[in-house]
Short mmCIF file of C-alpha atoms and ligand atoms in Angstrom, two decimals:
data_model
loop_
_atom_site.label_atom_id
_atom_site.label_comp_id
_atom_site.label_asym_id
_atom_site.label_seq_id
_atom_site.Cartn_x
_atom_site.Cartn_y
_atom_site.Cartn_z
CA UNK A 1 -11.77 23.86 -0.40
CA UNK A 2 -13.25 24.30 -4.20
CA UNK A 3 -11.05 22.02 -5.49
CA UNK A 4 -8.01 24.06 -5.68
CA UNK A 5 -5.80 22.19 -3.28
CA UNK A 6 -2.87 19.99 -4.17
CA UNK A 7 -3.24 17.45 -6.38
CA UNK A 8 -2.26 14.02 -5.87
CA UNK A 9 -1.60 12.07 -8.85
CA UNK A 10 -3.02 8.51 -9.12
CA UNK A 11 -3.21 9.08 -5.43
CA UNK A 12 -0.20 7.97 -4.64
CA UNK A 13 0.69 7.56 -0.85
CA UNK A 14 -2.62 9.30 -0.40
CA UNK A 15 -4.63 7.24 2.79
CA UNK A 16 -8.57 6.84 2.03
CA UNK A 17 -9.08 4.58 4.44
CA UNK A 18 -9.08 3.33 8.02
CA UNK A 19 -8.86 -1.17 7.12
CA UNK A 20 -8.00 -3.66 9.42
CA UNK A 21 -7.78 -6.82 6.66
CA UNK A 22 -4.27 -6.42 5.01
CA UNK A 23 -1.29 -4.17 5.57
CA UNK A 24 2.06 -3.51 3.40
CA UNK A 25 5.03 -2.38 5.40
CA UNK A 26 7.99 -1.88 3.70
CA UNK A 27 8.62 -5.83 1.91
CA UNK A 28 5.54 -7.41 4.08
CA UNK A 29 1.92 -8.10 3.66
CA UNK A 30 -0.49 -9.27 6.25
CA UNK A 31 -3.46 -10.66 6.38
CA UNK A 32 -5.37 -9.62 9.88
CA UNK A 33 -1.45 -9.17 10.93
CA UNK A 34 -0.34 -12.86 9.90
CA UNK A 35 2.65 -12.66 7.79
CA UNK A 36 2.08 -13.85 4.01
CA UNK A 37 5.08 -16.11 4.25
CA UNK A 38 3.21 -18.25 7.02
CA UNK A 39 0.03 -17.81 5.41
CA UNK A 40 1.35 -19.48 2.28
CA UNK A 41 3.57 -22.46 4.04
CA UNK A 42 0.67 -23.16 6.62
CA UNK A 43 -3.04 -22.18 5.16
CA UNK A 44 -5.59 -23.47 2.74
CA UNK A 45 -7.58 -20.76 0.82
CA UNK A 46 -10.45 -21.44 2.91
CA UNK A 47 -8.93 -20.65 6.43
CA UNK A 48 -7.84 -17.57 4.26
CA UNK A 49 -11.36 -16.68 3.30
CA UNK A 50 -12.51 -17.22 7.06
CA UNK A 51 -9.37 -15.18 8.16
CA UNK A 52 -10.51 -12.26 6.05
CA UNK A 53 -13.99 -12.32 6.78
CA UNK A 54 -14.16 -13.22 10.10
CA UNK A 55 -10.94 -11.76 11.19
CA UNK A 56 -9.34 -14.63 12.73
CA UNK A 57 -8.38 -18.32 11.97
CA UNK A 58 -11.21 -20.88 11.97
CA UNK A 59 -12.00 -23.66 14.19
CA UNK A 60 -12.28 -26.75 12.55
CA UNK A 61 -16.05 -26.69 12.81
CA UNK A 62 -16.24 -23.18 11.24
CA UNK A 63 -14.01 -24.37 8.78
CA UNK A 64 -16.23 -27.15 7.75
CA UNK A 65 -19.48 -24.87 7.29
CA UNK A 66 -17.26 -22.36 5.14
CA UNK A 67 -16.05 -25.59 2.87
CA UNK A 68 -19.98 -27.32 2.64
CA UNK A 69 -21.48 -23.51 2.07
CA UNK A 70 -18.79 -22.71 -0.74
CA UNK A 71 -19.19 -26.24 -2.24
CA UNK A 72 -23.29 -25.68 -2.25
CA UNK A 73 -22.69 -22.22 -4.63
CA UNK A 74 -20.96 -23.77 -7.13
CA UNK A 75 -23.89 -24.04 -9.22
CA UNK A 76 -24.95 -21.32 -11.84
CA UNK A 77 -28.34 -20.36 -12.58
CA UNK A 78 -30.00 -21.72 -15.65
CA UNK A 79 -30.16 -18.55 -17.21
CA UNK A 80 -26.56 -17.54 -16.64
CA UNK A 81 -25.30 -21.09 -18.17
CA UNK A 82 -27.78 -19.79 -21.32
CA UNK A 83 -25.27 -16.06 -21.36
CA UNK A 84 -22.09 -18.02 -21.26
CA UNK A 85 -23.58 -20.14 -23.94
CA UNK A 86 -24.55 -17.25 -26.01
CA UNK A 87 -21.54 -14.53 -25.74
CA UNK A 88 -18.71 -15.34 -28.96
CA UNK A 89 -16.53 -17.61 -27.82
CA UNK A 90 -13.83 -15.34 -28.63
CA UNK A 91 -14.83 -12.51 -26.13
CA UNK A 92 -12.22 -12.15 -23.09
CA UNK A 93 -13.15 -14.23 -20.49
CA UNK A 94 -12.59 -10.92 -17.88
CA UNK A 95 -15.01 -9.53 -19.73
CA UNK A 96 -17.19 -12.07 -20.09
CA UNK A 97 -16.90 -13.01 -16.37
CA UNK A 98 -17.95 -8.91 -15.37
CA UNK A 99 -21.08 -9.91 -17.55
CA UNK A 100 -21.88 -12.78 -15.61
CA UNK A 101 -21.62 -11.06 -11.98
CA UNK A 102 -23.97 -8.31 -13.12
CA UNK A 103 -26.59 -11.46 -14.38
CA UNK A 104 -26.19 -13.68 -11.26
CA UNK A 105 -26.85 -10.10 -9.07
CA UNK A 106 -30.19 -10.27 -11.34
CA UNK A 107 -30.88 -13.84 -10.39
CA UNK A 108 -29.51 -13.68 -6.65
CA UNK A 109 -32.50 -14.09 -4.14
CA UNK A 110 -30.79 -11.16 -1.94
CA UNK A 111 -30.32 -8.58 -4.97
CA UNK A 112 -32.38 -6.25 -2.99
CA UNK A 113 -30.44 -6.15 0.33
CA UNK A 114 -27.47 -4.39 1.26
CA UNK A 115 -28.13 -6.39 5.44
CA UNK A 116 -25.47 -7.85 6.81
CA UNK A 117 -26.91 -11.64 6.55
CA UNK A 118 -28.24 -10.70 2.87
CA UNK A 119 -24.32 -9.90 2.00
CA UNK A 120 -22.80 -12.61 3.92
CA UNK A 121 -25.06 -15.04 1.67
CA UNK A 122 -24.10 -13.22 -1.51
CA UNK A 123 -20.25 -13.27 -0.12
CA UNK A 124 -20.50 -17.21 -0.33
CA UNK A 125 -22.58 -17.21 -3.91
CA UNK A 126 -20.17 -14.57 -5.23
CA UNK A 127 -16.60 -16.77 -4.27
CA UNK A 128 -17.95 -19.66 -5.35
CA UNK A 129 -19.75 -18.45 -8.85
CA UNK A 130 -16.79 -16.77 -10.11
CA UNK A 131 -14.82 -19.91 -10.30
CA UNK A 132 -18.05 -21.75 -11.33
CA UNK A 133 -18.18 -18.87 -13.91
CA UNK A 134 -14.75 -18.86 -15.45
CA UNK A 135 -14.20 -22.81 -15.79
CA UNK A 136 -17.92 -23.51 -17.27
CA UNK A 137 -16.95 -20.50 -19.88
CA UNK A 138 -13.78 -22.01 -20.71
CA UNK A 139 -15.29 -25.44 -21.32
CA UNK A 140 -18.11 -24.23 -23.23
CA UNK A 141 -15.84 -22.08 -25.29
CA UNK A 142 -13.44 -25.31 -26.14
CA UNK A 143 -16.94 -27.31 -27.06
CA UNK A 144 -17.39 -28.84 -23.65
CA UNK A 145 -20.03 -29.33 -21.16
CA UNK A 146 -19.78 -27.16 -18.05
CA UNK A 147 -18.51 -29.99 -15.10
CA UNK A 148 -20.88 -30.05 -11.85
CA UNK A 149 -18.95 -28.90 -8.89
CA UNK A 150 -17.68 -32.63 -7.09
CA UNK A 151 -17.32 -33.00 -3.38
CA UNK A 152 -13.39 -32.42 -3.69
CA UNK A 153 -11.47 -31.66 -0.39
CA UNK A 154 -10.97 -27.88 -1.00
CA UNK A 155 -11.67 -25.20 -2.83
CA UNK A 156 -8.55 -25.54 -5.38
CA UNK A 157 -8.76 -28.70 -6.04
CA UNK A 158 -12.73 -28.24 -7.14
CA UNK A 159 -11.68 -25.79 -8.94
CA UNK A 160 -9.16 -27.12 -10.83
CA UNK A 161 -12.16 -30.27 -11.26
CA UNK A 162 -14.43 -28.06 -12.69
CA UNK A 163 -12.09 -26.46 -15.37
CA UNK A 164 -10.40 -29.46 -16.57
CA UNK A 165 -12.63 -32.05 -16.07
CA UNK A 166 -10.90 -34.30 -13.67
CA UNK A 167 -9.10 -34.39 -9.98
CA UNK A 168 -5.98 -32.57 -9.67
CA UNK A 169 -2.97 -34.82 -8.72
CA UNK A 170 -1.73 -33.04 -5.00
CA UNK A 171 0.73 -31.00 -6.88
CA UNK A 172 -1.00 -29.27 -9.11
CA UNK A 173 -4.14 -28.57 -6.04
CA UNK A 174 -1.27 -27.58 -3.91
CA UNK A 175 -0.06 -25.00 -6.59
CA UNK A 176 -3.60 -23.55 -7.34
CA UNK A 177 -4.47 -23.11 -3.28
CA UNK A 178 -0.79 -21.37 -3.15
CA UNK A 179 -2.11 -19.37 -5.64
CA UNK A 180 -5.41 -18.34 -4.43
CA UNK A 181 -3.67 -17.45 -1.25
CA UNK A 182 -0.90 -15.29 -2.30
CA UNK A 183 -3.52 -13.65 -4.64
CA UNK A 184 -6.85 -12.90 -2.13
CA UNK A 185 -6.14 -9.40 -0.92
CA UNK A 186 -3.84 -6.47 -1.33
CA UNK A 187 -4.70 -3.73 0.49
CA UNK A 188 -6.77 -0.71 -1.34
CA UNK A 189 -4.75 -1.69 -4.51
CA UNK A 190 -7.18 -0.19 -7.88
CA UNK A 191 -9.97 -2.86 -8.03
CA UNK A 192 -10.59 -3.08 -4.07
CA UNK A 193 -10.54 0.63 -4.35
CA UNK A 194 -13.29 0.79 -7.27
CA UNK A 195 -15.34 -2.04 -5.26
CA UNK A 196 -15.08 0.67 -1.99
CA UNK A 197 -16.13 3.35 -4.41
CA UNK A 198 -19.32 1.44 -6.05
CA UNK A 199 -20.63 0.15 -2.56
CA UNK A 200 -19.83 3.95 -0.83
CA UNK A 201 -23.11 5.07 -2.89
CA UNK A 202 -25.00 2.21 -1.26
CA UNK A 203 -25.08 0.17 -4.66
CA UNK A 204 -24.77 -3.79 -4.15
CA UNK A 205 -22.22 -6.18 -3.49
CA UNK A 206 -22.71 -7.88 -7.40
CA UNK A 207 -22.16 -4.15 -8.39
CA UNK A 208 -19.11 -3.75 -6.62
CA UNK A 209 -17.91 -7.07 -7.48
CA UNK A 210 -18.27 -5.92 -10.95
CA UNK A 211 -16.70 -2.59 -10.71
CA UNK A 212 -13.78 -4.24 -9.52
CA UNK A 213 -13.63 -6.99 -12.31
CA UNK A 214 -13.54 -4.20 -15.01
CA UNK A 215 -10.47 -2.57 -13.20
CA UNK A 216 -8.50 -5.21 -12.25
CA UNK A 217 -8.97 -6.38 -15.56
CA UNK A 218 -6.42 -3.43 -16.97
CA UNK A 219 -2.66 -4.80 -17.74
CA UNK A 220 -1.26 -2.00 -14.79
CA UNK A 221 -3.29 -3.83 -12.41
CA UNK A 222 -4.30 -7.72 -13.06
CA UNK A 223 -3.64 -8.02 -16.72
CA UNK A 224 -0.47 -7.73 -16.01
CA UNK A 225 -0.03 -12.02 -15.46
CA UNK A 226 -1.39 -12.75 -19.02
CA UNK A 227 0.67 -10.16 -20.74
CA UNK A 228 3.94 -11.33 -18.87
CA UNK A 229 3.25 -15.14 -20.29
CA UNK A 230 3.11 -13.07 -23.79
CA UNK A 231 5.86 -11.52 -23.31
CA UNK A 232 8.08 -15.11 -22.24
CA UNK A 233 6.34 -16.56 -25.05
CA UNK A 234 7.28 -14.33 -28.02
CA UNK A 235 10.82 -14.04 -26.43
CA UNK A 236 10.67 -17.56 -26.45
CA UNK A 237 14.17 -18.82 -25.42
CA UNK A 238 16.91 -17.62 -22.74
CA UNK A 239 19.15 -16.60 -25.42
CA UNK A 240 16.88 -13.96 -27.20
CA UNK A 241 16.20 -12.71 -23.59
CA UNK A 242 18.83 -9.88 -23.89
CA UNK A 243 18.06 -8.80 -27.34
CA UNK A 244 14.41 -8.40 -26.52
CA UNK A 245 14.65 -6.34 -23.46
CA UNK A 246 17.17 -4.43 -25.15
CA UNK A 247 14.79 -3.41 -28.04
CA UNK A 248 11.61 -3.07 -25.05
CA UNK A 249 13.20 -0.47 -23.29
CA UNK A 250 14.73 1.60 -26.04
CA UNK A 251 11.24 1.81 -27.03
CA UNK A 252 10.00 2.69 -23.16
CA UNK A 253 8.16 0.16 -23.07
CA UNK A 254 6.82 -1.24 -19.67
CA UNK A 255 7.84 -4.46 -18.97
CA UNK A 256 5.08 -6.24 -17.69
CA UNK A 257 5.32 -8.32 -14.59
CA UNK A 258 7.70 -5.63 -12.63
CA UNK A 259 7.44 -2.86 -10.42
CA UNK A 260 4.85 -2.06 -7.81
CA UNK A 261 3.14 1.11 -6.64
CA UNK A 262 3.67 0.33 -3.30
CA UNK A 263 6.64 -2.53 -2.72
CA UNK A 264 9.69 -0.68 -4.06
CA UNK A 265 12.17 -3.41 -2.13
CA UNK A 266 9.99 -6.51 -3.75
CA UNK A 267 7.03 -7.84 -3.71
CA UNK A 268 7.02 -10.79 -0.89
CA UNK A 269 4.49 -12.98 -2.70
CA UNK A 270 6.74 -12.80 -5.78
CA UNK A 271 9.25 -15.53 -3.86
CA UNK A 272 6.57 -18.40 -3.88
CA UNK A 273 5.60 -18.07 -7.47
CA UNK A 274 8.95 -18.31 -8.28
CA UNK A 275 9.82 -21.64 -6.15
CA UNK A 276 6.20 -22.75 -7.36
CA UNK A 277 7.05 -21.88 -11.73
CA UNK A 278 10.42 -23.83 -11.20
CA UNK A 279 8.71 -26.57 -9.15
CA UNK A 280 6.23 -27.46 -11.89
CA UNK A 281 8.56 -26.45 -14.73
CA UNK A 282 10.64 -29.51 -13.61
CA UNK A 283 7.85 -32.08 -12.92
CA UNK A 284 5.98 -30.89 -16.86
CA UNK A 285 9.01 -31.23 -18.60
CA UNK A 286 8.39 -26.90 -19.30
CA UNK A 287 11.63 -25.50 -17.59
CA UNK A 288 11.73 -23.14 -20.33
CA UNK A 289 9.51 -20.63 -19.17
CA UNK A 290 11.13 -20.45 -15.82
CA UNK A 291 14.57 -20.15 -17.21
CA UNK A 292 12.85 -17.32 -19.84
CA UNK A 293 11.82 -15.86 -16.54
CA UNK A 294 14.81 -15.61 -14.74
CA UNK A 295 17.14 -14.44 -17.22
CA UNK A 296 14.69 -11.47 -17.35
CA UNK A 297 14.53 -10.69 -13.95
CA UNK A 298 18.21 -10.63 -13.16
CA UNK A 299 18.29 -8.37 -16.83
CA UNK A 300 15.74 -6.21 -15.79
CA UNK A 301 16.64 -5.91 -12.37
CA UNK A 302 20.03 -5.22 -13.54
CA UNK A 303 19.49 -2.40 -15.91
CA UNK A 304 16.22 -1.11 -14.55
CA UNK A 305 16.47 -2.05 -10.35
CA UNK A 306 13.01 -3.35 -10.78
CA UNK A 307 11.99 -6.66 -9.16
CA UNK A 308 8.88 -9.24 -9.97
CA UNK A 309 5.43 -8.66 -8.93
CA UNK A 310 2.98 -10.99 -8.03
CA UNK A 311 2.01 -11.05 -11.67
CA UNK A 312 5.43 -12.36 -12.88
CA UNK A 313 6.04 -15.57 -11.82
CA UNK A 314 2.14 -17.14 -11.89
CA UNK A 315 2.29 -16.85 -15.13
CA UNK A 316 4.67 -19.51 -16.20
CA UNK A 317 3.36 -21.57 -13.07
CA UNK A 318 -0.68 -21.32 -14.80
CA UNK A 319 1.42 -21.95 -17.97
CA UNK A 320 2.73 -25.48 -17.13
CA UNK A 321 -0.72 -26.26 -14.96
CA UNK A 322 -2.49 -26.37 -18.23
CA UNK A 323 -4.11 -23.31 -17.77
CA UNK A 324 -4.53 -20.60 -21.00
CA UNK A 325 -3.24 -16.99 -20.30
CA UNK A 326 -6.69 -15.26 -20.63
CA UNK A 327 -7.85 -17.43 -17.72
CA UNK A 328 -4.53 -15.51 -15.62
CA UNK A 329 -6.64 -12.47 -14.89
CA UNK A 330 -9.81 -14.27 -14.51
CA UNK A 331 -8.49 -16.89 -11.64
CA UNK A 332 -6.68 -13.80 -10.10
CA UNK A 333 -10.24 -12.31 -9.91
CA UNK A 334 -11.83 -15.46 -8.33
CA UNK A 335 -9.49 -15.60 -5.42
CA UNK A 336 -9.24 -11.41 -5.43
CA UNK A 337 -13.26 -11.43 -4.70
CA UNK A 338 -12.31 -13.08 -1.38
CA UNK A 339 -10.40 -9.87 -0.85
CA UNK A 340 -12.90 -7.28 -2.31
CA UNK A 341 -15.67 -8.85 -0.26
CA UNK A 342 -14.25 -8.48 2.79
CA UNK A 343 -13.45 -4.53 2.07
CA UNK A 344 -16.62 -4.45 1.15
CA UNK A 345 -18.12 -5.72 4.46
CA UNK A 346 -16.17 -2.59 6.45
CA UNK A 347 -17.07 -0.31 3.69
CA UNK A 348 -21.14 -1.03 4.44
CA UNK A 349 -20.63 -1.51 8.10
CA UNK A 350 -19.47 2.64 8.56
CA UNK A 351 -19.87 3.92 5.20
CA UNK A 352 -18.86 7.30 3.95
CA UNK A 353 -19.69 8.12 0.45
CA UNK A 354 -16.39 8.22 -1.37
CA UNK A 355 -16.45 11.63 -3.77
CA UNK A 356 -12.95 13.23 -4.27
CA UNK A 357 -12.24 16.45 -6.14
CA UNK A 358 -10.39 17.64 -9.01
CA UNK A 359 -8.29 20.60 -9.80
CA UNK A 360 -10.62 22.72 -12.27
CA UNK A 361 -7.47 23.39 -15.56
CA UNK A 362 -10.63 23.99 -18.22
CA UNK A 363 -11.00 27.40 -19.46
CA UNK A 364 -12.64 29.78 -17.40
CA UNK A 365 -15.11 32.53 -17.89
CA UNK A 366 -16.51 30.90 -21.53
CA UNK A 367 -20.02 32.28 -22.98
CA UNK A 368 -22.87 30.54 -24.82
CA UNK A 369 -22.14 31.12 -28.53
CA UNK A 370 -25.39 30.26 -30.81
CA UNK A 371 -24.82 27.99 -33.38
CA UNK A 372 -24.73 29.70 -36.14
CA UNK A 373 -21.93 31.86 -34.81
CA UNK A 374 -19.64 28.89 -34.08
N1 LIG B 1 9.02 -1.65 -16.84
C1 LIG B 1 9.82 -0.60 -17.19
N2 LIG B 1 9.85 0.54 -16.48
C2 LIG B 1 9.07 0.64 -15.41
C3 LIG B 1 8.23 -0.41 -14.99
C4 LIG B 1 8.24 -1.59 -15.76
N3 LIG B 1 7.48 -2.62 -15.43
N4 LIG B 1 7.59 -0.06 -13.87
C5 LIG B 1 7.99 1.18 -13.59
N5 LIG B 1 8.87 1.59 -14.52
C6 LIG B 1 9.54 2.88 -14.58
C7 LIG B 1 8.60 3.89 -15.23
O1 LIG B 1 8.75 3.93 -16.62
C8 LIG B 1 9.01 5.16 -14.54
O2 LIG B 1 10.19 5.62 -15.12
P1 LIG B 1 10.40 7.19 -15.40
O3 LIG B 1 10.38 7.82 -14.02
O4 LIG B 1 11.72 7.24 -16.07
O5 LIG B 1 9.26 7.62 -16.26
C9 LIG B 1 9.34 4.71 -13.13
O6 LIG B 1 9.74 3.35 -13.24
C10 LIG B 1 8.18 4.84 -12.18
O7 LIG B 1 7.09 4.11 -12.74
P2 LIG B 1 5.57 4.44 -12.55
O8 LIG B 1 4.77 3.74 -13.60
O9 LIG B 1 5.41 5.93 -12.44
O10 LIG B 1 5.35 3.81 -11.14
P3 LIG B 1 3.98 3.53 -10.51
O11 LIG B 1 4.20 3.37 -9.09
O12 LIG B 1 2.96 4.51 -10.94
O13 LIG B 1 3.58 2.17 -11.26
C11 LIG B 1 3.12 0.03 -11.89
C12 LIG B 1 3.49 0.96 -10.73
C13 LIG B 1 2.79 -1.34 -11.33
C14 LIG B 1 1.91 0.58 -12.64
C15 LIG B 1 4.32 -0.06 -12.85
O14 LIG B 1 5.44 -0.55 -12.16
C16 LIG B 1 4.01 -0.91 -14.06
O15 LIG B 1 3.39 -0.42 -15.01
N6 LIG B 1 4.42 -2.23 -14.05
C17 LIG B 1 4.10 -3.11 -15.14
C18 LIG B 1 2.70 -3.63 -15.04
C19 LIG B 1 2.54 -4.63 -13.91
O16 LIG B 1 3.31 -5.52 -13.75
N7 LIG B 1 1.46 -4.45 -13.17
C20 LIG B 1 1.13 -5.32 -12.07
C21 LIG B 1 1.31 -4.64 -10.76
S1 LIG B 1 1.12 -5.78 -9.42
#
């Protein structure tokens, strides 16, 4: 076929790939076939990590290597720390982070290998430097010293040590490893699919990693958390809720936080952000932003039959955990590596360079016309 056959727009519905990590049916996601629900109520993001990688659920002693290997790759090279110190400290921190994953690939000992052991070592470097990357940005960027990764009891809680300087109470490390869960792998959603893409030509892991940073990065895909605390922000209380959506979708506006490509009867991780925003809107005082929240779904729900992503409810839980919106998309990215990583493992283990076609609509049987005849 020369690219004349039917054309599938955004590929919707079209299948790519054979994947045995995650699957969508209908209103449920799996990981390696365990429900989402039970993966939330029961796991820590590290079983998660091992579940997606490895394919099942660790023993304890597997476990334990996963946690001390993570916890060793906290630390940043030298010469990355001197990047992060150097970019403006205005500069998106998605952007500054797909800077950073290109420079640690340059630093990584295993740059040079696509093996199986050279990407397994880069799989631990890359989960852990991406959180080591975003908080040390943020603190240099608000005048403070990047924190040196402490021997915390998890992943979460580290991370929430190494962005704001001190332990996490259990709530809020509960809330982050929630997070991290419900957030470490979709499917071939758009920046798993762009990480398949890069590492189908044989590229590297970093390279993928940072294919898939720039795409998740857009507001249809990952930007979509820190637009939706923008959007509860400038509508800024329950009664101006109406008014505002009213005015949004005479103008067609999107409204950001809703809808799904795939999930058109809801999206099931939307549930636990919701319980989680309302759970920590109560204990910070910050109720606002869930009641903001609500009032919007049931409007837009109501006029539009759209329900809440993933993306709509962490933002107003981030928001009362401290956290600034332009770190939304980042900390989606440092759990969504797990994810990418582990696509990426099938995608070198039986590889098949991904090229699709297009249908040819230019104009067709055009001559060379010198230039001073144009
Ligand atoms: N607000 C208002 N209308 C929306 C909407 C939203 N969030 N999401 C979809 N729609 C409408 C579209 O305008 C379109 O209406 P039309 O047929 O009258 O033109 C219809 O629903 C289909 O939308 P479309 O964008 O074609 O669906 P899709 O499957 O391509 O898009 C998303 C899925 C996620 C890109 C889309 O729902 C969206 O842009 N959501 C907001 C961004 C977001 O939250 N992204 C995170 C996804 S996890």
């Amino acid at each position: 076929m020369a690219g004349d056959g039917e054309v599938h727009s955004g590929l919707a519905g079209v299948i790519s790939h054979r994947s045995s990590i995650s699957s969508i049916i209908g209103a449920t996601l799996t990981y390696r076939g365990i429900d989402i629900d039970e993966l939330a109520e029961n796991g820590t993001f590290e079983e998660i990590v091992c579940l997606l990688w490895n394919g099942s659920l660790p023993r304890r002693d597997a476990l334990e290597d996963l946690r001390s290997g993570l916890l060793r790759e906290f630390e940043l090279p030298a010469g990355v720390l001197r990047i992060l110190r150097e970019v403006p400290r205005d500069a998106d921190p998605m952007r500054v982070l797909q800077l950073a994953v290109g420079a640690l690939g340059a630093f990584d000992p295993d740059r040079d290998s696509n093996a199986p052991e050279a990407n397994r070592r880069k799989a631990l470097r890359l989960t852990a430097k991406l959180s080591a990357v975003t908080c040390a940005f943020h603190r240099i960027r608000s005048g403070k010293d990047p924190v040196e990764a402490p021997s915390e009891p998890g992943f979460a809680a580290t991370f929430f040590h190494i962005l704001n300087g001190r332990k996490p109470d259990h709530v809020e490390a509960e809330a982050i490893d929630k997070a991290l869960i419900l957030h470490a792998d979709h499917e071939l959603n758009a920046s798993t699919f762009a990480a398949r893409v890069t590492a189908s030509t044989l590229s590297d892991m970093h390279s993928a990693i940072a294919s898939a940073i720039g795409t998740l990065k857009g507001p249809l895909h990952g930007g979509a958390n820190r637009a939706v605390m923008e959007t509860i922000q400038a509508i800024g209380s329950v009664e101006r809720v109406e008014p505002w959506l009213d005015d949004a979708l005479a103008r067609k506006e999107k409204v950001m936080g809703f809808g799904h490509r795939v999930y058109k009867q809801g999206d099931p991780r939307a549930k636990h952000l919701k319980l989680l925003s309302r759970q920590l809107g109560d204990l910070t005082g910050q109720r606002r932003w869930y009641e903001i929240s609500e009032r919007l779904e049931a409007l837009v729900r109501e006029r539009k039959g759209l329900l809440p992503n993933v993306d709509f409810y962490s933002a107003s839980t981030y928001y009362c955990l401290g956290i600034p919106p332009d770190l939304y998309t980042p900390i989606f990215a440092c759990s969504r590596v797990v994810g990418w990583i582990a696509h990426l493992f099938e995608q070198y283990a039986d590889n098949d360079l991904i090229r699709p076609r297009a249908l040819y609509t230019g104009p067709k049987e055009a001559h060379w016309v010198k230039i001073g005849d144009r």
